[in-house]
Amino acid sequence: MKSLDQIAAELQGYDPQALSAQGVNDFLARLVEPVGEMQSVAIMEALGRVLAADVISPVDVPPHDNSAMDGFAFDGSQLGDGELTLEVIGTTLAGKAWQGSVGPGQCVKIMTGAIMPAGLDTVVPQEFTKTATDGRIVIPAKLLAAGDNRRLAGEDIARGKPALLRGDRLTPAALGLAASLGIPTVPVVRRVRVAYFSTGDEILSLGDAPREGAVYDSNRYTVFGLLTRLGCEVIDLGVVRDEPAALEAAFTDAASRADAIITSGGVSVGEADYTKAMMKKLGDVAFWRIAMRPGRPMAVGRIESGDAKRPGAVLFGLPGNPVAVMVTFLAFVRPALLQLMGAKAEQPPLLKARSEEAIRKKAGRTEYQRGWVSVAADGSLQVRTTGNQGSGVLSSMVQANGLIVLHHAQGNVAAGDPVDVMMFEGVI
Ligand code: AMP
Ligand code: MG
């Protein structure tokens, strides 16, 4: 496991006082080591979990050549330039194999999904045929080629081939695919455990009486929601007083139980509290100023677990402002936690949308504005900002369906310019 100094030495132009957003991601990618533990879970328990090993298919899917249509199965080598007339000698249904043989000039009525009778490779859909009087059908000329409307055995998944890959997050489609192989359980990485608490003497817990200068804790609730959506096991350690003993107890408890710790508040420059001092005392921690808005101050590192057999917990010391918490989570913590979970790197794809308004932006820092993406009259995507963009204004986040990402080198945006948007759907 690398120390923070070792990681810093590997990175080009690392400056903890002016780190780019990309620099943060690069640093975290080197800091975080995936939890290795695997467990086997039933398919219905596996939604959103990360596969710990490839799933090799024990079978062909579909298991037999079968019909893709309701129609008539026949030997396609008989197709020529003209019409083809065939005698219907029986019917085969899904779920049962046709037992008889089918000779030249003959066909079998077949239902979708039914096994192709031996020697037959082509299906003419019922609606394309003309029925002659005496139990014969006529297939019009030039309508079909041999092999049409037949699904091949193994065309979805071949036996012995990986059907799902290690590091995949199991989607509804993946659950269905695992089941289609006849596999009742899948190997997944154990859930990542994340402990979190809020700091600050001005922070009230729900149920506390309001008092002057104090605000209710919102960060624990957004962090809870973000972690839950990601499939983490959460350990809520509440609001922790700004006292060395309380902070030490919270960090020690968190590091003994969790793979990662998220705190909010107390990492700003000039902050006259004990949070930073305690992080330094209990672990290997760097304090950054990030070239971003909102966000800026952040602490990152590892807190010792107190157990030689367990690695320390990764620490994300987020700023206190509620919007900054969500933005730094989405930009940095989420990709790092996915890596901890053993998931393949998957940055959510950014959409391009036309900005409905001019946006002031300073080059040399990454800015995240809360935005609402909609479809314009011409069918293209457009985005507007959602009200007051202050880093404490959580309502701007509630009203948004995505984050407008204004990249490090980007300058002012004119109305009508394309901008990148990270959509929330599927992410939070
Ligand atoms: P700090 O980073 O501790 O300087 O906090 C920045 C701002 O965020 C201050 O206005 C705090 O009152 C506010 N803040 C800090 N923690 C929380 C929290 N858990 N919930 C709501 N607001 C908070
Ligand atoms: Mg504070």
Short mmCIF file of C-alpha atoms and ligand atoms in Angstrom, two decimals:
data_model
loop_
_atom_site.label_atom_id
_atom_site.label_comp_id
_atom_site.label_asym_id
_atom_site.label_seq_id
_atom_site.Cartn_x
_atom_site.Cartn_y
_atom_site.Cartn_z
CA MET A 1 0.00 0.00 0.00
CA LYS A 2 1.46 3.34 -1.05
CA SER A 3 1.84 6.31 1.27
CA LEU A 4 0.42 9.65 0.20
CA ASP A 5 3.95 10.96 -0.31
CA GLN A 6 4.74 8.08 -2.66
CA ILE A 7 1.59 8.76 -4.67
CA ALA A 8 2.31 12.48 -4.77
CA ALA A 9 5.80 11.77 -6.10
CA GLU A 10 4.34 9.70 -8.96
CA LEU A 11 2.07 12.49 -10.18
CA GLN A 12 3.23 15.18 -12.57
CA GLY A 13 2.90 18.69 -11.18
CA TYR A 14 1.15 17.65 -7.96
CA ASP A 15 0.34 20.79 -6.01
CA PRO A 16 -1.84 20.26 -2.94
CA GLN A 17 -2.61 23.99 -2.91
CA ALA A 18 -3.96 24.07 -6.48
CA LEU A 19 -4.99 20.60 -7.54
CA SER A 20 -7.08 20.20 -10.68
CA ALA A 21 -10.23 18.07 -10.55
CA GLN A 22 -8.51 15.58 -12.85
CA GLY A 23 -5.52 15.60 -10.47
CA VAL A 24 -7.85 14.57 -7.63
CA ASN A 25 -9.23 11.64 -9.64
CA ASP A 26 -5.69 10.56 -10.61
CA PHE A 27 -4.57 10.69 -6.99
CA LEU A 28 -7.57 8.72 -5.71
CA ALA A 29 -7.18 6.09 -8.43
CA ARG A 30 -3.74 5.35 -6.97
CA LEU A 31 -4.85 5.50 -3.34
CA VAL A 32 -7.84 3.16 -3.44
CA GLU A 33 -7.41 -0.61 -3.44
CA PRO A 34 -10.42 -2.78 -4.26
CA VAL A 35 -11.84 -4.93 -1.46
CA GLY A 36 -11.08 -8.49 -2.52
CA GLU A 37 -13.67 -10.46 -0.60
CA MET A 38 -16.11 -12.46 -2.66
CA GLN A 39 -19.47 -13.89 -1.70
CA SER A 40 -22.07 -15.89 -3.55
CA VAL A 41 -25.56 -14.40 -3.60
CA ALA A 42 -28.89 -15.37 -5.12
CA ILE A 43 -29.75 -13.52 -8.32
CA MET A 44 -32.57 -11.60 -6.65
CA GLU A 45 -30.07 -10.28 -4.08
CA ALA A 46 -27.52 -9.25 -6.68
CA LEU A 47 -29.02 -6.15 -8.29
CA GLY A 48 -26.39 -3.38 -8.37
CA ARG A 49 -23.67 -5.60 -6.92
CA VAL A 50 -20.28 -5.96 -8.59
CA LEU A 51 -19.28 -9.30 -10.09
CA ALA A 52 -16.17 -10.70 -8.40
CA ALA A 53 -15.45 -13.21 -11.18
CA ASP A 54 -16.48 -13.83 -14.78
CA VAL A 55 -19.64 -15.91 -15.14
CA ILE A 56 -18.90 -18.65 -17.67
CA SER A 57 -21.93 -20.02 -19.44
CA PRO A 58 -22.51 -23.73 -18.81
CA VAL A 59 -25.00 -23.86 -21.70
CA ASP A 60 -25.83 -22.50 -25.12
CA VAL A 61 -28.50 -19.80 -25.07
CA PRO A 62 -30.78 -20.50 -26.80
CA PRO A 63 -30.17 -24.22 -26.32
CA HIS A 64 -31.53 -25.23 -29.77
CA ASP A 65 -32.02 -23.72 -33.18
CA ASN A 66 -35.55 -22.36 -32.97
CA SER A 67 -38.09 -20.32 -34.86
CA ALA A 68 -38.18 -16.55 -34.55
CA MET A 69 -41.71 -16.37 -36.00
CA ASP A 70 -45.06 -18.13 -36.15
CA GLY A 71 -44.99 -19.70 -39.62
CA PHE A 72 -43.83 -22.77 -41.53
CA ALA A 73 -40.40 -24.41 -41.22
CA PHE A 74 -38.80 -25.97 -44.30
CA ASP A 75 -35.48 -26.81 -45.93
CA GLY A 76 -34.32 -23.50 -47.44
CA SER A 77 -32.22 -25.17 -50.15
CA GLN A 78 -35.48 -25.60 -52.09
CA LEU A 79 -35.85 -21.83 -52.55
CA GLY A 80 -35.32 -20.89 -56.18
CA ASP A 81 -36.36 -18.03 -58.43
CA GLY A 82 -40.04 -18.90 -58.49
CA GLU A 83 -42.81 -19.62 -56.02
CA LEU A 84 -42.41 -22.61 -53.76
CA THR A 85 -45.35 -24.82 -52.88
CA LEU A 86 -45.08 -27.02 -49.80
CA GLU A 87 -47.30 -29.61 -48.18
CA VAL A 88 -48.00 -28.97 -44.45
CA ILE A 89 -47.49 -32.30 -42.67
CA GLY A 90 -47.98 -31.25 -39.04
CA THR A 91 -47.51 -28.64 -36.31
CA THR A 92 -44.71 -28.17 -33.78
CA LEU A 93 -45.20 -26.06 -30.65
CA ALA A 94 -42.72 -24.35 -28.31
CA GLY A 95 -41.41 -26.72 -25.64
CA LYS A 96 -41.58 -29.98 -27.62
CA ALA A 97 -39.31 -31.37 -30.33
CA TRP A 98 -40.83 -32.53 -33.66
CA GLN A 99 -40.35 -36.28 -33.90
CA GLY A 100 -41.08 -37.13 -37.54
CA SER A 101 -38.94 -36.51 -40.60
CA VAL A 102 -39.73 -33.82 -43.16
CA GLY A 103 -39.05 -34.59 -46.79
CA PRO A 104 -38.57 -32.42 -49.88
CA GLY A 105 -41.74 -30.52 -50.76
CA GLN A 106 -42.93 -30.67 -47.16
CA CYS A 107 -43.04 -28.21 -44.26
CA VAL A 108 -44.16 -28.09 -40.63
CA LYS A 109 -46.28 -25.40 -39.08
CA ILE A 110 -44.13 -23.91 -36.30
CA MET A 111 -44.66 -21.52 -33.38
CA THR A 112 -42.21 -18.86 -32.17
CA GLY A 113 -39.56 -20.45 -29.95
CA ALA A 114 -40.29 -24.02 -31.08
CA ILE A 115 -37.26 -26.21 -31.86
CA MET A 116 -36.45 -26.36 -35.60
CA PRO A 117 -37.18 -29.92 -36.82
CA ALA A 118 -34.06 -31.84 -37.92
CA GLY A 119 -32.87 -30.84 -41.39
CA LEU A 120 -34.90 -27.61 -41.56
CA ASP A 121 -33.25 -24.20 -41.48
CA THR A 122 -35.79 -21.63 -42.70
CA VAL A 123 -39.13 -20.28 -41.52
CA VAL A 124 -41.64 -18.42 -43.65
CA PRO A 125 -43.84 -16.20 -41.51
CA GLN A 126 -47.49 -17.19 -41.66
CA GLU A 127 -48.63 -13.82 -43.03
CA PHE A 128 -46.31 -14.10 -46.07
CA THR A 129 -47.84 -17.35 -47.31
CA LYS A 130 -50.81 -18.01 -49.54
CA THR A 131 -52.80 -21.05 -48.55
CA ALA A 132 -53.75 -23.44 -51.30
CA THR A 133 -56.88 -25.60 -50.88
CA ASP A 134 -55.38 -29.03 -50.19
CA GLY A 135 -53.27 -28.34 -47.06
CA ARG A 136 -50.50 -26.73 -49.08
CA ILE A 137 -48.93 -23.30 -48.72
CA VAL A 138 -47.36 -21.15 -51.40
CA ILE A 139 -44.31 -18.99 -50.66
CA PRO A 140 -44.05 -16.06 -53.07
CA ALA A 141 -40.88 -15.72 -55.15
CA LYS A 142 -37.84 -13.74 -53.92
CA LEU A 143 -39.25 -13.23 -50.44
CA LEU A 144 -36.88 -15.33 -48.37
CA ALA A 145 -33.33 -16.59 -48.21
CA ALA A 146 -32.25 -19.88 -46.63
CA GLY A 147 -31.76 -19.49 -42.87
CA ASP A 148 -34.29 -16.65 -42.49
CA ASN A 149 -36.31 -16.39 -39.27
CA ARG A 150 -34.30 -19.04 -37.49
CA ARG A 151 -32.44 -18.31 -34.25
CA LEU A 152 -29.26 -20.31 -33.90
CA ALA A 153 -28.35 -22.28 -30.79
CA GLY A 154 -25.83 -20.27 -28.77
CA GLU A 155 -26.42 -17.04 -30.73
CA ASP A 156 -27.09 -15.11 -27.51
CA ILE A 157 -24.40 -16.83 -25.43
CA ALA A 158 -22.17 -19.76 -26.36
CA ARG A 159 -21.38 -22.53 -23.88
CA GLY A 160 -17.94 -22.08 -22.23
CA LYS A 161 -17.76 -18.36 -23.03
CA PRO A 162 -17.90 -15.59 -20.40
CA ALA A 163 -21.45 -14.32 -20.28
CA LEU A 164 -20.85 -11.62 -17.65
CA LEU A 165 -17.53 -10.06 -16.73
CA ARG A 166 -15.75 -9.43 -13.46
CA GLY A 167 -16.24 -5.80 -12.47
CA ASP A 168 -19.66 -5.56 -14.16
CA ARG A 169 -22.33 -3.98 -11.98
CA LEU A 170 -25.35 -6.21 -12.20
CA THR A 171 -28.18 -4.50 -14.07
CA PRO A 172 -31.72 -5.87 -14.53
CA ALA A 173 -30.58 -7.23 -17.92
CA ALA A 174 -27.61 -8.98 -16.30
CA LEU A 175 -29.89 -10.63 -13.71
CA GLY A 176 -32.07 -11.95 -16.51
CA LEU A 177 -29.07 -13.16 -18.44
CA ALA A 178 -27.64 -15.02 -15.43
CA ALA A 179 -31.02 -16.67 -14.92
CA SER A 180 -31.18 -17.63 -18.62
CA LEU A 181 -28.06 -19.72 -18.02
CA GLY A 182 -29.81 -21.63 -15.26
CA ILE A 183 -27.43 -20.18 -12.67
CA PRO A 184 -29.16 -19.48 -9.32
CA THR A 185 -26.30 -17.58 -7.64
CA VAL A 186 -23.56 -15.20 -8.76
CA PRO A 187 -20.15 -14.37 -7.26
CA VAL A 188 -20.10 -10.76 -6.08
CA VAL A 189 -17.76 -8.52 -4.14
CA ARG A 190 -18.93 -8.03 -0.57
CA ARG A 191 -20.65 -4.72 -0.01
CA VAL A 192 -18.36 -1.82 0.76
CA ARG A 193 -18.93 -0.35 4.23
CA VAL A 194 -18.83 3.41 4.52
CA ALA A 195 -19.02 5.29 7.81
CA TYR A 196 -19.91 8.98 7.81
CA PHE A 197 -20.43 11.81 10.22
CA SER A 198 -20.93 15.55 10.21
CA THR A 199 -18.74 17.91 12.17
CA GLY A 200 -19.25 21.43 13.44
CA ASP A 201 -20.56 22.85 16.69
CA GLU A 202 -23.22 24.81 14.80
CA ILE A 203 -24.77 21.63 13.36
CA LEU A 204 -28.02 20.40 14.90
CA SER A 205 -29.37 16.88 14.66
CA LEU A 206 -33.01 16.32 13.87
CA GLY A 207 -34.95 16.59 17.11
CA ASP A 208 -32.59 19.21 18.60
CA ALA A 209 -34.26 22.51 19.46
CA PRO A 210 -33.32 25.28 17.00
CA ARG A 211 -30.97 27.90 18.37
CA GLU A 212 -29.41 31.05 17.04
CA GLY A 213 -26.52 30.50 14.64
CA ALA A 214 -27.19 26.79 14.31
CA VAL A 215 -28.38 24.85 11.25
CA TYR A 216 -29.84 21.40 10.89
CA ASP A 217 -27.50 18.76 9.50
CA SER A 218 -28.35 18.05 5.89
CA ASN A 219 -25.08 16.47 4.77
CA ARG A 220 -25.62 13.19 6.56
CA TYR A 221 -28.87 12.75 4.71
CA THR A 222 -27.53 13.52 1.25
CA VAL A 223 -24.48 11.34 1.91
CA PHE A 224 -26.77 8.55 3.13
CA GLY A 225 -28.80 8.81 -0.09
CA LEU A 226 -25.76 8.93 -2.36
CA LEU A 227 -24.15 5.92 -0.67
CA THR A 228 -27.35 3.92 -0.64
CA ARG A 229 -27.88 4.50 -4.37
CA LEU A 230 -24.36 3.21 -4.93
CA GLY A 231 -25.12 0.01 -3.01
CA CYS A 232 -22.84 0.68 -0.04
CA GLU A 233 -23.49 -0.50 3.50
CA VAL A 234 -23.78 2.66 5.57
CA ILE A 235 -22.68 3.34 9.14
CA ASP A 236 -24.15 6.63 10.39
CA LEU A 237 -22.09 8.09 13.22
CA GLY A 238 -24.21 11.21 13.66
CA VAL A 239 -23.03 14.75 14.34
CA VAL A 240 -19.71 14.83 16.16
CA ARG A 241 -18.84 17.70 18.50
CA ASP A 242 -15.77 19.73 17.79
CA GLU A 243 -13.81 18.24 20.70
CA PRO A 244 -10.69 16.09 20.40
CA ALA A 245 -12.09 13.20 22.46
CA ALA A 246 -15.35 13.02 20.48
CA LEU A 247 -13.57 13.27 17.15
CA GLU A 248 -10.98 10.67 18.10
CA ALA A 249 -13.69 8.26 19.22
CA ALA A 250 -15.63 8.76 15.98
CA PHE A 251 -12.63 8.29 13.68
CA THR A 252 -11.39 5.26 15.60
CA ASP A 253 -14.80 3.62 15.59
CA ALA A 254 -15.24 4.36 11.88
CA ALA A 255 -11.81 3.03 10.89
CA SER A 256 -12.30 -0.17 12.88
CA ARG A 257 -15.52 -1.02 11.02
CA ALA A 258 -15.52 0.68 7.63
CA ASP A 259 -13.63 0.54 4.36
CA ALA A 260 -14.12 4.26 3.86
CA ILE A 261 -14.99 7.28 5.99
CA ILE A 262 -16.77 10.39 4.79
CA THR A 263 -16.85 13.49 6.95
CA SER A 264 -18.25 16.89 6.12
CA GLY A 265 -17.08 20.23 7.47
CA GLY A 266 -14.02 21.39 9.29
CA VAL A 267 -11.50 21.15 6.45
CA SER A 268 -11.54 24.79 5.28
CA VAL A 269 -8.40 26.83 5.49
CA GLY A 270 -8.27 28.81 8.73
CA GLU A 271 -10.92 26.62 10.31
CA ALA A 272 -10.30 26.89 14.05
CA ASP A 273 -11.39 23.41 14.95
CA TYR A 274 -9.94 20.03 15.81
CA THR A 275 -11.08 17.99 12.83
CA LYS A 276 -7.97 18.47 10.72
CA ALA A 277 -5.65 17.96 13.67
CA MET A 278 -7.35 14.68 14.53
CA MET A 279 -7.19 13.43 10.92
CA LYS A 280 -3.47 14.15 10.94
CA LYS A 281 -2.97 12.44 14.26
CA LEU A 282 -4.82 9.24 13.34
CA GLY A 283 -3.73 8.71 9.77
CA ASP A 284 -1.86 9.64 6.64
CA VAL A 285 -3.87 12.58 5.34
CA ALA A 286 -3.37 15.34 2.78
CA PHE A 287 -5.23 18.65 2.84
CA TRP A 288 -5.99 20.04 -0.57
CA ARG A 289 -7.24 23.18 -2.19
CA ILE A 290 -8.86 22.08 -5.39
CA ALA A 291 -9.24 24.32 -8.43
CA MET A 292 -12.99 23.89 -8.53
CA ARG A 293 -16.28 25.50 -7.62
CA PRO A 294 -18.09 24.61 -5.48
CA GLY A 295 -15.81 22.51 -3.30
CA ARG A 296 -12.26 23.69 -2.94
CA PRO A 297 -11.10 22.37 0.47
CA MET A 298 -10.90 18.61 0.86
CA ALA A 299 -8.92 16.17 2.98
CA VAL A 300 -7.98 12.75 1.64
CA GLY A 301 -5.99 9.88 3.01
CA ARG A 302 -6.15 6.81 5.17
CA ILE A 303 -7.05 6.43 8.85
CA GLU A 304 -5.37 3.51 10.64
CA SER A 305 -7.76 0.69 11.49
CA GLY A 306 -5.97 -0.21 14.71
CA ASP A 307 -5.77 -3.82 13.49
CA ALA A 308 -2.58 -4.95 11.74
CA LYS A 309 -4.59 -7.37 9.57
CA ARG A 310 -6.92 -4.72 8.23
CA PRO A 311 -5.87 -1.91 5.92
CA GLY A 312 -6.81 1.57 7.07
CA ALA A 313 -10.04 3.17 5.92
CA VAL A 314 -9.90 5.60 3.01
CA LEU A 315 -10.81 9.06 4.25
CA PHE A 316 -12.79 11.61 2.29
CA GLY A 317 -12.95 14.81 4.33
CA LEU A 318 -15.48 16.84 2.37
CA PRO A 319 -16.21 20.54 2.76
CA GLY A 320 -19.19 21.54 4.87
CA ASN A 321 -21.37 23.36 2.37
CA PRO A 322 -24.24 21.10 1.34
CA VAL A 323 -23.87 21.58 -2.43
CA ALA A 324 -20.09 21.22 -2.21
CA VAL A 325 -20.61 17.90 -0.43
CA MET A 326 -22.75 16.54 -3.26
CA VAL A 327 -20.50 17.88 -6.01
CA THR A 328 -17.27 16.55 -4.47
CA PHE A 329 -19.02 13.24 -3.86
CA LEU A 330 -20.10 12.95 -7.49
CA ALA A 331 -16.83 14.17 -8.96
CA PHE A 332 -14.38 12.33 -6.70
CA VAL A 333 -15.86 10.06 -4.03
CA ARG A 334 -18.22 8.13 -6.29
CA PRO A 335 -15.56 7.03 -8.81
CA ALA A 336 -13.21 6.16 -5.92
CA LEU A 337 -15.89 4.09 -4.17
CA LEU A 338 -16.66 2.26 -7.41
CA GLN A 339 -12.98 1.37 -7.60
CA LEU A 340 -13.11 0.22 -3.96
CA MET A 341 -16.12 -1.94 -4.89
CA GLY A 342 -14.09 -3.58 -7.64
CA ALA A 343 -16.26 -2.09 -10.39
CA LYS A 344 -14.80 -1.32 -13.78
CA ALA A 345 -14.03 2.36 -14.19
CA GLU A 346 -17.21 3.86 -15.53
CA GLN A 347 -17.36 7.63 -15.65
CA PRO A 348 -20.95 8.49 -16.42
CA PRO A 349 -21.14 9.71 -20.02
CA LEU A 350 -21.56 13.48 -20.29
CA LEU A 351 -24.36 14.82 -22.47
CA LYS A 352 -23.93 17.79 -24.73
CA ALA A 353 -26.65 20.40 -24.39
CA ARG A 354 -27.01 23.99 -25.58
CA SER A 355 -26.74 26.49 -22.76
CA GLU A 356 -29.91 28.60 -22.67
CA GLU A 357 -27.97 31.43 -21.05
CA ALA A 358 -24.55 33.00 -20.81
CA ILE A 359 -22.52 31.60 -17.90
CA ARG A 360 -19.51 33.38 -16.42
CA LYS A 361 -16.64 30.97 -15.96
CA LYS A 362 -13.00 31.48 -15.01
CA ALA A 363 -10.47 29.38 -16.88
CA GLY A 364 -8.16 27.43 -14.57
CA ARG A 365 -10.76 25.72 -12.40
CA THR A 366 -13.57 23.22 -12.91
CA GLU A 367 -17.04 24.58 -12.16
CA TYR A 368 -20.17 22.57 -11.58
CA GLN A 369 -23.47 24.38 -12.04
CA ARG A 370 -26.80 22.83 -11.24
CA GLY A 371 -28.82 22.53 -14.40
CA TRP A 372 -32.13 21.44 -15.86
CA VAL A 373 -31.85 19.65 -19.18
CA SER A 374 -34.89 19.66 -21.45
CA VAL A 375 -35.74 19.00 -25.07
CA ALA A 376 -35.97 22.13 -27.24
CA ALA A 377 -38.66 22.63 -29.90
CA ASP A 378 -36.25 21.38 -32.59
CA GLY A 379 -35.63 18.15 -30.65
CA SER A 380 -32.11 19.05 -29.47
CA LEU A 381 -31.09 19.19 -25.82
CA GLN A 382 -30.88 22.48 -23.95
CA VAL A 383 -29.91 23.28 -20.38
CA ARG A 384 -30.55 26.18 -18.00
CA THR A 385 -29.13 26.77 -14.55
CA THR A 386 -31.42 26.27 -11.57
CA GLY A 387 -31.45 29.48 -9.60
CA ASN A 388 -28.99 30.59 -6.94
CA GLN A 389 -25.74 28.72 -7.46
CA GLY A 390 -24.32 29.38 -3.97
CA SER A 391 -22.50 26.38 -2.53
CA GLY A 392 -24.89 26.21 0.41
CA VAL A 393 -28.10 26.41 -1.65
CA LEU A 394 -29.37 22.86 -1.70
CA SER A 395 -32.61 23.82 -3.45
CA SER A 396 -30.58 24.44 -6.64
CA MET A 397 -29.62 20.79 -6.46
CA VAL A 398 -33.17 19.61 -5.79
CA GLN A 399 -34.42 21.53 -8.84
CA ALA A 400 -31.69 20.15 -11.10
CA ASN A 401 -31.59 16.98 -13.16
CA GLY A 402 -27.87 17.24 -13.85
CA LEU A 403 -24.63 19.06 -13.22
CA ILE A 404 -23.29 21.36 -15.92
CA VAL A 405 -19.56 20.57 -15.99
CA LEU A 406 -17.48 23.56 -17.06
CA HIS A 407 -14.04 22.12 -17.59
CA HIS A 408 -10.72 23.35 -16.20
CA ALA A 409 -9.51 25.20 -19.30
CA GLN A 410 -12.95 26.44 -20.39
CA GLY A 411 -13.80 30.17 -20.22
CA ASN A 412 -17.09 32.09 -20.37
CA VAL A 413 -20.03 30.36 -22.00
CA ALA A 414 -22.22 32.34 -24.41
CA ALA A 415 -25.94 31.63 -24.74
CA GLY A 416 -26.31 28.89 -27.36
CA ASP A 417 -22.86 27.36 -26.73
CA PRO A 418 -22.75 23.60 -26.15
CA VAL A 419 -21.83 22.51 -22.61
CA ASP A 420 -21.28 19.13 -20.97
CA VAL A 421 -23.81 17.84 -18.45
CA MET A 422 -23.53 14.95 -15.99
CA MET A 423 -27.09 13.67 -15.71
CA PHE A 424 -28.24 12.56 -12.26
CA GLU A 425 -30.42 9.72 -13.54
CA GLY A 426 -28.61 6.48 -12.85
CA VAL A 427 -25.95 8.29 -10.83
CA ILE A 428 -27.77 9.54 -7.75
P1 AMP B 1 -17.15 24.35 7.01
O1 AMP B 1 -16.63 23.61 5.82
O2 AMP B 1 -17.13 23.55 8.25
O3 AMP B 1 -16.50 25.70 7.11
O4 AMP B 1 -18.70 24.64 6.68
C1 AMP B 1 -19.09 25.45 5.61
C2 AMP B 1 -20.56 25.79 5.72
O5 AMP B 1 -21.33 24.60 5.62
C3 AMP B 1 -20.98 26.42 7.02
O6 AMP B 1 -21.94 27.41 6.74
C4 AMP B 1 -21.60 25.29 7.79
O7 AMP B 1 -22.55 25.74 8.71
C5 AMP B 1 -22.23 24.47 6.70
N1 AMP B 1 -22.32 23.08 7.10
C6 AMP B 1 -21.29 22.33 7.59
N2 AMP B 1 -21.71 21.09 7.86
C7 AMP B 1 -23.02 21.05 7.56
C8 AMP B 1 -24.02 20.03 7.64
N3 AMP B 1 -23.72 18.80 8.08
N4 AMP B 1 -25.27 20.32 7.23
C9 AMP B 1 -25.57 21.56 6.78
N5 AMP B 1 -24.68 22.55 6.67
C10 AMP B 1 -23.41 22.31 7.07
MG MG B 2 -17.08 24.17 10.31
#
